[in-house]
Amino acid sequence: MVVTSQVTMEGDLRNVIVFNASKKEIFTINSGYRTLQKRLRSNWKIQSLKDEITSEKLTGVKLWITAGPREKFTAAEFEVLKKYLESGGDILVMLGEGGESRYDTNINFLLEEYGIMVNNGNARIDTVLLSALKMFIHRN
């Protein structure tokens, strides 16, 4: 999967990748993804989102990443993320072994609406996501 810039129906260019940091994520652009961020910076604007997730903050964003959120998302934030997905945005959610219960998050509430669930007792999904991420890095 190669992520490329996209022009929305409104004519806006989506050329931003956002690393969420509003839920005390285990990994951020400065901790855990420094190398990835440096590689992406040549083709993308890289941002960190430390505040509440809003539609305004996702304007122009092609990919929203959350890596090990350790706080719960609000209903309003889930609505924003659903609208973002429906308008053509992409998300990458990563959790470690133990899933929601270990990380005290509620991200499955969003994922289950799309037929995806992070299993609390199995890290298999992490392996699949890691493989996809490695393919993405090598193609860019």
mmCIF file with all atom_site columns, C-alpha atoms in Angstrom:
data_model
loop_
_atom_site.group_PDB
_atom_site.id
_atom_site.type_symbol
_atom_site.label_atom_id
_atom_site.label_alt_id
_atom_site.label_comp_id
_atom_site.label_asym_id
_atom_site.label_entity_id
_atom_site.label_seq_id
_atom_site.pdbx_PDB_ins_code
_atom_site.Cartn_x
_atom_site.Cartn_y
_atom_site.Cartn_z
_atom_site.occupancy
_atom_site.B_iso_or_equiv
_atom_site.pdbx_formal_charge
_atom_site.auth_seq_id
_atom_site.auth_comp_id
_atom_site.auth_asym_id
_atom_site.auth_atom_id
_atom_site.pdbx_PDB_model_num
ATOM 1   C CA . MET A 1 1   ? 0.000   0.000   0.000  1.00 0.00 ? 1   MET A CA 1
ATOM 2   C CA . VAL A 1 2   ? 1.470   3.332   -1.048 1.00 0.00 ? 2   VAL A CA 1
ATOM 3   C CA . VAL A 1 3   ? 0.001   6.442   0.523  1.00 0.00 ? 3   VAL A CA 1
ATOM 4   C CA . THR A 1 4   ? -0.090  9.312   -1.948 1.00 0.00 ? 4   THR A CA 1
ATOM 5   C CA . SER A 1 5   ? -1.331  12.883  -1.720 1.00 0.00 ? 5   SER A CA 1
ATOM 6   C CA . GLN A 1 6   ? -4.988  13.227  -2.563 1.00 0.00 ? 6   GLN A CA 1
ATOM 7   C CA . VAL A 1 7   ? -7.234  16.057  -3.688 1.00 0.00 ? 7   VAL A CA 1
ATOM 8   C CA . THR A 1 8   ? -10.665 16.019  -2.010 1.00 0.00 ? 8   THR A CA 1
ATOM 9   C CA . MET A 1 9   ? -13.993 16.789  -3.670 1.00 0.00 ? 9   MET A CA 1
ATOM 10  C CA . GLU A 1 10  ? -13.672 20.314  -2.266 1.00 0.00 ? 10  GLU A CA 1
ATOM 11  C CA . GLY A 1 11  ? -10.316 20.721  -4.029 1.00 0.00 ? 11  GLY A CA 1
ATOM 12  C CA . ASP A 1 12  ? -8.222  20.581  -0.849 1.00 0.00 ? 12  ASP A CA 1
ATOM 13  C CA . LEU A 1 13  ? -4.850  18.860  -1.051 1.00 0.00 ? 13  LEU A CA 1
ATOM 14  C CA . ARG A 1 14  ? -4.337  16.143  1.547  1.00 0.00 ? 14  ARG A CA 1
ATOM 15  C CA . ASN A 1 15  ? -0.609  16.103  2.122  1.00 0.00 ? 15  ASN A CA 1
ATOM 16  C CA . VAL A 1 16  ? -0.378  15.836  5.917  1.00 0.00 ? 16  VAL A CA 1
ATOM 17  C CA . ILE A 1 17  ? 0.282   12.833  8.153  1.00 0.00 ? 17  ILE A CA 1
ATOM 18  C CA . VAL A 1 18  ? -0.764  13.303  11.771 1.00 0.00 ? 18  VAL A CA 1
ATOM 19  C CA . PHE A 1 19  ? 0.595   11.298  14.675 1.00 0.00 ? 19  PHE A CA 1
ATOM 20  C CA . ASN A 1 20  ? -1.965  11.462  17.461 1.00 0.00 ? 20  ASN A CA 1
ATOM 21  C CA . ALA A 1 21  ? -0.549  12.330  20.878 1.00 0.00 ? 21  ALA A CA 1
ATOM 22  C CA . SER A 1 22  ? -3.778  13.289  22.633 1.00 0.00 ? 22  SER A CA 1
ATOM 23  C CA . LYS A 1 23  ? -4.300  9.948   24.391 1.00 0.00 ? 23  LYS A CA 1
ATOM 24  C CA . LYS A 1 24  ? -0.876  9.473   25.989 1.00 0.00 ? 24  LYS A CA 1
ATOM 25  C CA . GLU A 1 25  ? 0.255   7.277   23.100 1.00 0.00 ? 25  GLU A CA 1
ATOM 26  C CA . ILE A 1 26  ? 3.182   4.976   23.788 1.00 0.00 ? 26  ILE A CA 1
ATOM 27  C CA . PHE A 1 27  ? 4.845   6.050   20.542 1.00 0.00 ? 27  PHE A CA 1
ATOM 28  C CA . THR A 1 28  ? 4.955   9.576   19.141 1.00 0.00 ? 28  THR A CA 1
ATOM 29  C CA . ILE A 1 29  ? 6.838   11.274  16.316 1.00 0.00 ? 29  ILE A CA 1
ATOM 30  C CA . ASN A 1 30  ? 9.646   12.095  18.751 1.00 0.00 ? 30  ASN A CA 1
ATOM 31  C CA . SER A 1 31  ? 9.615   8.825   20.674 1.00 0.00 ? 31  SER A CA 1
ATOM 32  C CA . GLY A 1 32  ? 9.517   5.592   18.715 1.00 0.00 ? 32  GLY A CA 1
ATOM 33  C CA . TYR A 1 33  ? 8.884   6.948   15.226 1.00 0.00 ? 33  TYR A CA 1
ATOM 34  C CA . ARG A 1 34  ? 11.719  9.418   14.801 1.00 0.00 ? 34  ARG A CA 1
ATOM 35  C CA . THR A 1 35  ? 13.231  7.496   11.844 1.00 0.00 ? 35  THR A CA 1
ATOM 36  C CA . LEU A 1 36  ? 9.842   7.005   10.169 1.00 0.00 ? 36  LEU A CA 1
ATOM 37  C CA . GLN A 1 37  ? 9.064   10.679  10.602 1.00 0.00 ? 37  GLN A CA 1
ATOM 38  C CA . LYS A 1 38  ? 12.376  11.669  8.997  1.00 0.00 ? 38  LYS A CA 1
ATOM 39  C CA . ARG A 1 39  ? 11.716  9.427   5.991  1.00 0.00 ? 39  ARG A CA 1
ATOM 40  C CA . LEU A 1 40  ? 8.193   10.712  5.513  1.00 0.00 ? 40  LEU A CA 1
ATOM 41  C CA . ARG A 1 41  ? 9.178   14.367  5.863  1.00 0.00 ? 41  ARG A CA 1
ATOM 42  C CA . SER A 1 42  ? 10.579  14.536  2.334  1.00 0.00 ? 42  SER A CA 1
ATOM 43  C CA . ASN A 1 43  ? 7.112   14.028  0.788  1.00 0.00 ? 43  ASN A CA 1
ATOM 44  C CA . TRP A 1 44  ? 4.693   14.864  3.596  1.00 0.00 ? 44  TRP A CA 1
ATOM 45  C CA . LYS A 1 45  ? 3.957   17.481  6.206  1.00 0.00 ? 45  LYS A CA 1
ATOM 46  C CA . ILE A 1 46  ? 4.266   15.690  9.549  1.00 0.00 ? 46  ILE A CA 1
ATOM 47  C CA . GLN A 1 47  ? 2.271   16.931  12.525 1.00 0.00 ? 47  GLN A CA 1
ATOM 48  C CA . SER A 1 48  ? 1.558   15.859  16.062 1.00 0.00 ? 48  SER A CA 1
ATOM 49  C CA . LEU A 1 49  ? -1.956  16.277  17.458 1.00 0.00 ? 49  LEU A CA 1
ATOM 50  C CA . LYS A 1 50  ? -1.867  16.809  21.217 1.00 0.00 ? 50  LYS A CA 1
ATOM 51  C CA . ASP A 1 51  ? -5.338  18.317  21.673 1.00 0.00 ? 51  ASP A CA 1
ATOM 52  C CA . GLU A 1 52  ? -8.864  17.006  21.225 1.00 0.00 ? 52  GLU A CA 1
ATOM 53  C CA . ILE A 1 53  ? -9.513  15.548  17.767 1.00 0.00 ? 53  ILE A CA 1
ATOM 54  C CA . THR A 1 54  ? -11.669 17.943  15.735 1.00 0.00 ? 54  THR A CA 1
ATOM 55  C CA . SER A 1 55  ? -12.643 18.259  12.080 1.00 0.00 ? 55  SER A CA 1
ATOM 56  C CA . GLU A 1 56  ? -10.620 21.446  11.788 1.00 0.00 ? 56  GLU A CA 1
ATOM 57  C CA . LYS A 1 57  ? -7.471  19.683  12.968 1.00 0.00 ? 57  LYS A CA 1
ATOM 58  C CA . LEU A 1 58  ? -7.945  16.924  10.380 1.00 0.00 ? 58  LEU A CA 1
ATOM 59  C CA . THR A 1 59  ? -8.348  19.320  7.443  1.00 0.00 ? 59  THR A CA 1
ATOM 60  C CA . GLY A 1 60  ? -5.759  18.445  4.803  1.00 0.00 ? 60  GLY A CA 1
ATOM 61  C CA . VAL A 1 61  ? -4.784  15.223  6.604  1.00 0.00 ? 61  VAL A CA 1
ATOM 62  C CA . LYS A 1 62  ? -4.278  12.081  4.492  1.00 0.00 ? 62  LYS A CA 1
ATOM 63  C CA . LEU A 1 63  ? -3.263  9.700   7.306  1.00 0.00 ? 63  LEU A CA 1
ATOM 64  C CA . TRP A 1 64  ? -4.055  9.841   11.046 1.00 0.00 ? 64  TRP A CA 1
ATOM 65  C CA . ILE A 1 65  ? -1.939  7.507   13.190 1.00 0.00 ? 65  ILE A CA 1
ATOM 66  C CA . THR A 1 66  ? -2.446  6.435   16.792 1.00 0.00 ? 66  THR A CA 1
ATOM 67  C CA . ALA A 1 67  ? 0.167   4.135   18.292 1.00 0.00 ? 67  ALA A CA 1
ATOM 68  C CA . GLY A 1 68  ? -0.761  2.666   21.646 1.00 0.00 ? 68  GLY A CA 1
ATOM 69  C CA . PRO A 1 69  ? -3.375  5.110   22.968 1.00 0.00 ? 69  PRO A CA 1
ATOM 70  C CA . ARG A 1 70  ? -3.669  4.872   26.756 1.00 0.00 ? 70  ARG A CA 1
ATOM 71  C CA . GLU A 1 71  ? -6.771  6.997   27.310 1.00 0.00 ? 71  GLU A CA 1
ATOM 72  C CA . LYS A 1 72  ? -10.344 6.730   26.090 1.00 0.00 ? 72  LYS A CA 1
ATOM 73  C CA . PHE A 1 73  ? -11.612 8.659   23.076 1.00 0.00 ? 73  PHE A CA 1
ATOM 74  C CA . THR A 1 74  ? -14.779 10.734  23.477 1.00 0.00 ? 74  THR A CA 1
ATOM 75  C CA . ALA A 1 75  ? -17.967 10.136  21.488 1.00 0.00 ? 75  ALA A CA 1
ATOM 76  C CA . ALA A 1 76  ? -17.366 13.471  19.730 1.00 0.00 ? 76  ALA A CA 1
ATOM 77  C CA . GLU A 1 77  ? -13.854 12.386  18.688 1.00 0.00 ? 77  GLU A CA 1
ATOM 78  C CA . PHE A 1 78  ? -15.228 9.121   17.282 1.00 0.00 ? 78  PHE A CA 1
ATOM 79  C CA . GLU A 1 79  ? -17.766 11.087  15.250 1.00 0.00 ? 79  GLU A CA 1
ATOM 80  C CA . VAL A 1 80  ? -14.991 13.293  13.860 1.00 0.00 ? 80  VAL A CA 1
ATOM 81  C CA . LEU A 1 81  ? -12.916 10.218  12.932 1.00 0.00 ? 81  LEU A CA 1
ATOM 82  C CA . LYS A 1 82  ? -15.925 8.559   11.226 1.00 0.00 ? 82  LYS A CA 1
ATOM 83  C CA . LYS A 1 83  ? -16.575 11.673  9.142  1.00 0.00 ? 83  LYS A CA 1
ATOM 84  C CA . TYR A 1 84  ? -12.866 11.876  8.349  1.00 0.00 ? 84  TYR A CA 1
ATOM 85  C CA . LEU A 1 85  ? -12.892 8.257   7.101  1.00 0.00 ? 85  LEU A CA 1
ATOM 86  C CA . GLU A 1 86  ? -16.081 8.805   5.098  1.00 0.00 ? 86  GLU A CA 1
ATOM 87  C CA . SER A 1 87  ? -14.481 11.816  3.385  1.00 0.00 ? 87  SER A CA 1
ATOM 88  C CA . GLY A 1 88  ? -11.534 9.711   2.181  1.00 0.00 ? 88  GLY A CA 1
ATOM 89  C CA . GLY A 1 89  ? -9.089  9.988   5.078  1.00 0.00 ? 89  GLY A CA 1
ATOM 90  C CA . ASP A 1 90  ? -7.024  7.003   6.237  1.00 0.00 ? 90  ASP A CA 1
ATOM 91  C CA . ILE A 1 91  ? -6.206  5.833   9.743  1.00 0.00 ? 91  ILE A CA 1
ATOM 92  C CA . LEU A 1 92  ? -3.586  3.521   11.188 1.00 0.00 ? 92  LEU A CA 1
ATOM 93  C CA . VAL A 1 93  ? -4.321  2.158   14.667 1.00 0.00 ? 93  VAL A CA 1
ATOM 94  C CA . MET A 1 94  ? -1.691  0.187   16.542 1.00 0.00 ? 94  MET A CA 1
ATOM 95  C CA . LEU A 1 95  ? -1.956  -1.482  19.931 1.00 0.00 ? 95  LEU A CA 1
ATOM 96  C CA . GLY A 1 96  ? 0.312   -3.935  21.647 1.00 0.00 ? 96  GLY A CA 1
ATOM 97  C CA . GLU A 1 97  ? -0.426  -7.312  23.134 1.00 0.00 ? 97  GLU A CA 1
ATOM 98  C CA . GLY A 1 98  ? -3.312  -7.134  25.580 1.00 0.00 ? 98  GLY A CA 1
ATOM 99  C CA . GLY A 1 99  ? -5.315  -4.748  23.419 1.00 0.00 ? 99  GLY A CA 1
ATOM 100 C CA . GLU A 1 100 ? -7.879  -2.371  24.849 1.00 0.00 ? 100 GLU A CA 1
ATOM 101 C CA . SER A 1 101 ? -7.972  -3.802  28.343 1.00 0.00 ? 101 SER A CA 1
ATOM 102 C CA . ARG A 1 102 ? -4.223  -3.449  28.869 1.00 0.00 ? 102 ARG A CA 1
ATOM 103 C CA . TYR A 1 103 ? -4.032  0.048   27.377 1.00 0.00 ? 103 TYR A CA 1
ATOM 104 C CA . ASP A 1 104 ? -7.257  1.393   28.922 1.00 0.00 ? 104 ASP A CA 1
ATOM 105 C CA . THR A 1 105 ? -8.559  2.678   25.611 1.00 0.00 ? 105 THR A CA 1
ATOM 106 C CA . ASN A 1 106 ? -11.850 2.256   23.768 1.00 0.00 ? 106 ASN A CA 1
ATOM 107 C CA . ILE A 1 107 ? -10.588 2.339   20.156 1.00 0.00 ? 107 ILE A CA 1
ATOM 108 C CA . ASN A 1 108 ? -12.465 -0.869  19.309 1.00 0.00 ? 108 ASN A CA 1
ATOM 109 C CA . PHE A 1 109 ? -15.678 1.157   19.495 1.00 0.00 ? 109 PHE A CA 1
ATOM 110 C CA . LEU A 1 110 ? -14.617 2.854   16.260 1.00 0.00 ? 110 LEU A CA 1
ATOM 111 C CA . LEU A 1 111 ? -12.903 -0.124  14.644 1.00 0.00 ? 111 LEU A CA 1
ATOM 112 C CA . GLU A 1 112 ? -15.818 -2.526  15.149 1.00 0.00 ? 112 GLU A CA 1
ATOM 113 C CA . GLU A 1 113 ? -18.023 -0.323  12.954 1.00 0.00 ? 113 GLU A CA 1
ATOM 114 C CA . TYR A 1 114 ? -15.681 -1.260  10.093 1.00 0.00 ? 114 TYR A CA 1
ATOM 115 C CA . GLY A 1 115 ? -15.408 -4.971  10.938 1.00 0.00 ? 115 GLY A CA 1
ATOM 116 C CA . ILE A 1 116 ? -12.055 -4.690  12.716 1.00 0.00 ? 116 ILE A CA 1
ATOM 117 C CA . MET A 1 117 ? -11.229 -5.447  16.333 1.00 0.00 ? 117 MET A CA 1
ATOM 118 C CA . VAL A 1 118 ? -8.020  -5.504  18.343 1.00 0.00 ? 118 VAL A CA 1
ATOM 119 C CA . ASN A 1 119 ? -8.125  -8.777  20.255 1.00 0.00 ? 119 ASN A CA 1
ATOM 120 C CA . ASN A 1 120 ? -7.292  -8.421  23.955 1.00 0.00 ? 120 ASN A CA 1
ATOM 121 C CA . GLY A 1 121 ? -5.460  -11.718 24.164 1.00 0.00 ? 121 GLY A CA 1
ATOM 122 C CA . ASN A 1 122 ? -3.541  -11.908 20.910 1.00 0.00 ? 122 ASN A CA 1
ATOM 123 C CA . ALA A 1 123 ? -0.881  -9.766  19.276 1.00 0.00 ? 123 ALA A CA 1
ATOM 124 C CA . ARG A 1 124 ? -1.461  -11.221 15.797 1.00 0.00 ? 124 ARG A CA 1
ATOM 125 C CA . ILE A 1 125 ? -3.023  -8.039  14.456 1.00 0.00 ? 125 ILE A CA 1
ATOM 126 C CA . ASP A 1 126 ? 0.124   -6.149  15.493 1.00 0.00 ? 126 ASP A CA 1
ATOM 127 C CA . THR A 1 127 ? 2.208   -8.394  13.248 1.00 0.00 ? 127 THR A CA 1
ATOM 128 C CA . VAL A 1 128 ? -0.094  -7.734  10.289 1.00 0.00 ? 128 VAL A CA 1
ATOM 129 C CA . LEU A 1 129 ? 0.015   -3.979  10.866 1.00 0.00 ? 129 LEU A CA 1
ATOM 130 C CA . LEU A 1 130 ? 3.769   -3.989  11.322 1.00 0.00 ? 130 LEU A CA 1
ATOM 131 C CA . SER A 1 131 ? 4.208   -5.830  8.022  1.00 0.00 ? 131 SER A CA 1
ATOM 132 C CA . ALA A 1 132 ? 1.971   -3.324  6.240  1.00 0.00 ? 132 ALA A CA 1
ATOM 133 C CA . LEU A 1 133 ? 3.874   -0.426  7.796  1.00 0.00 ? 133 LEU A CA 1
ATOM 134 C CA . LYS A 1 134 ? 7.225   -1.881  6.716  1.00 0.00 ? 134 LYS A CA 1
ATOM 135 C CA . MET A 1 135 ? 5.908   -2.247  3.146  1.00 0.00 ? 135 MET A CA 1
ATOM 136 C CA . PHE A 1 136 ? 4.755   1.382   3.241  1.00 0.00 ? 136 PHE A CA 1
ATOM 137 C CA . ILE A 1 137 ? 8.160   2.604   4.431  1.00 0.00 ? 137 ILE A CA 1
ATOM 138 C CA . HIS A 1 138 ? 10.086  0.658   1.785  1.00 0.00 ? 138 HIS A CA 1
ATOM 139 C CA . ARG A 1 139 ? 7.902   1.918   -1.057 1.00 0.00 ? 139 ARG A CA 1
ATOM 140 C CA . ASN A 1 140 ? 8.357   5.576   -0.128 1.00 0.00 ? 140 ASN A CA 1
#
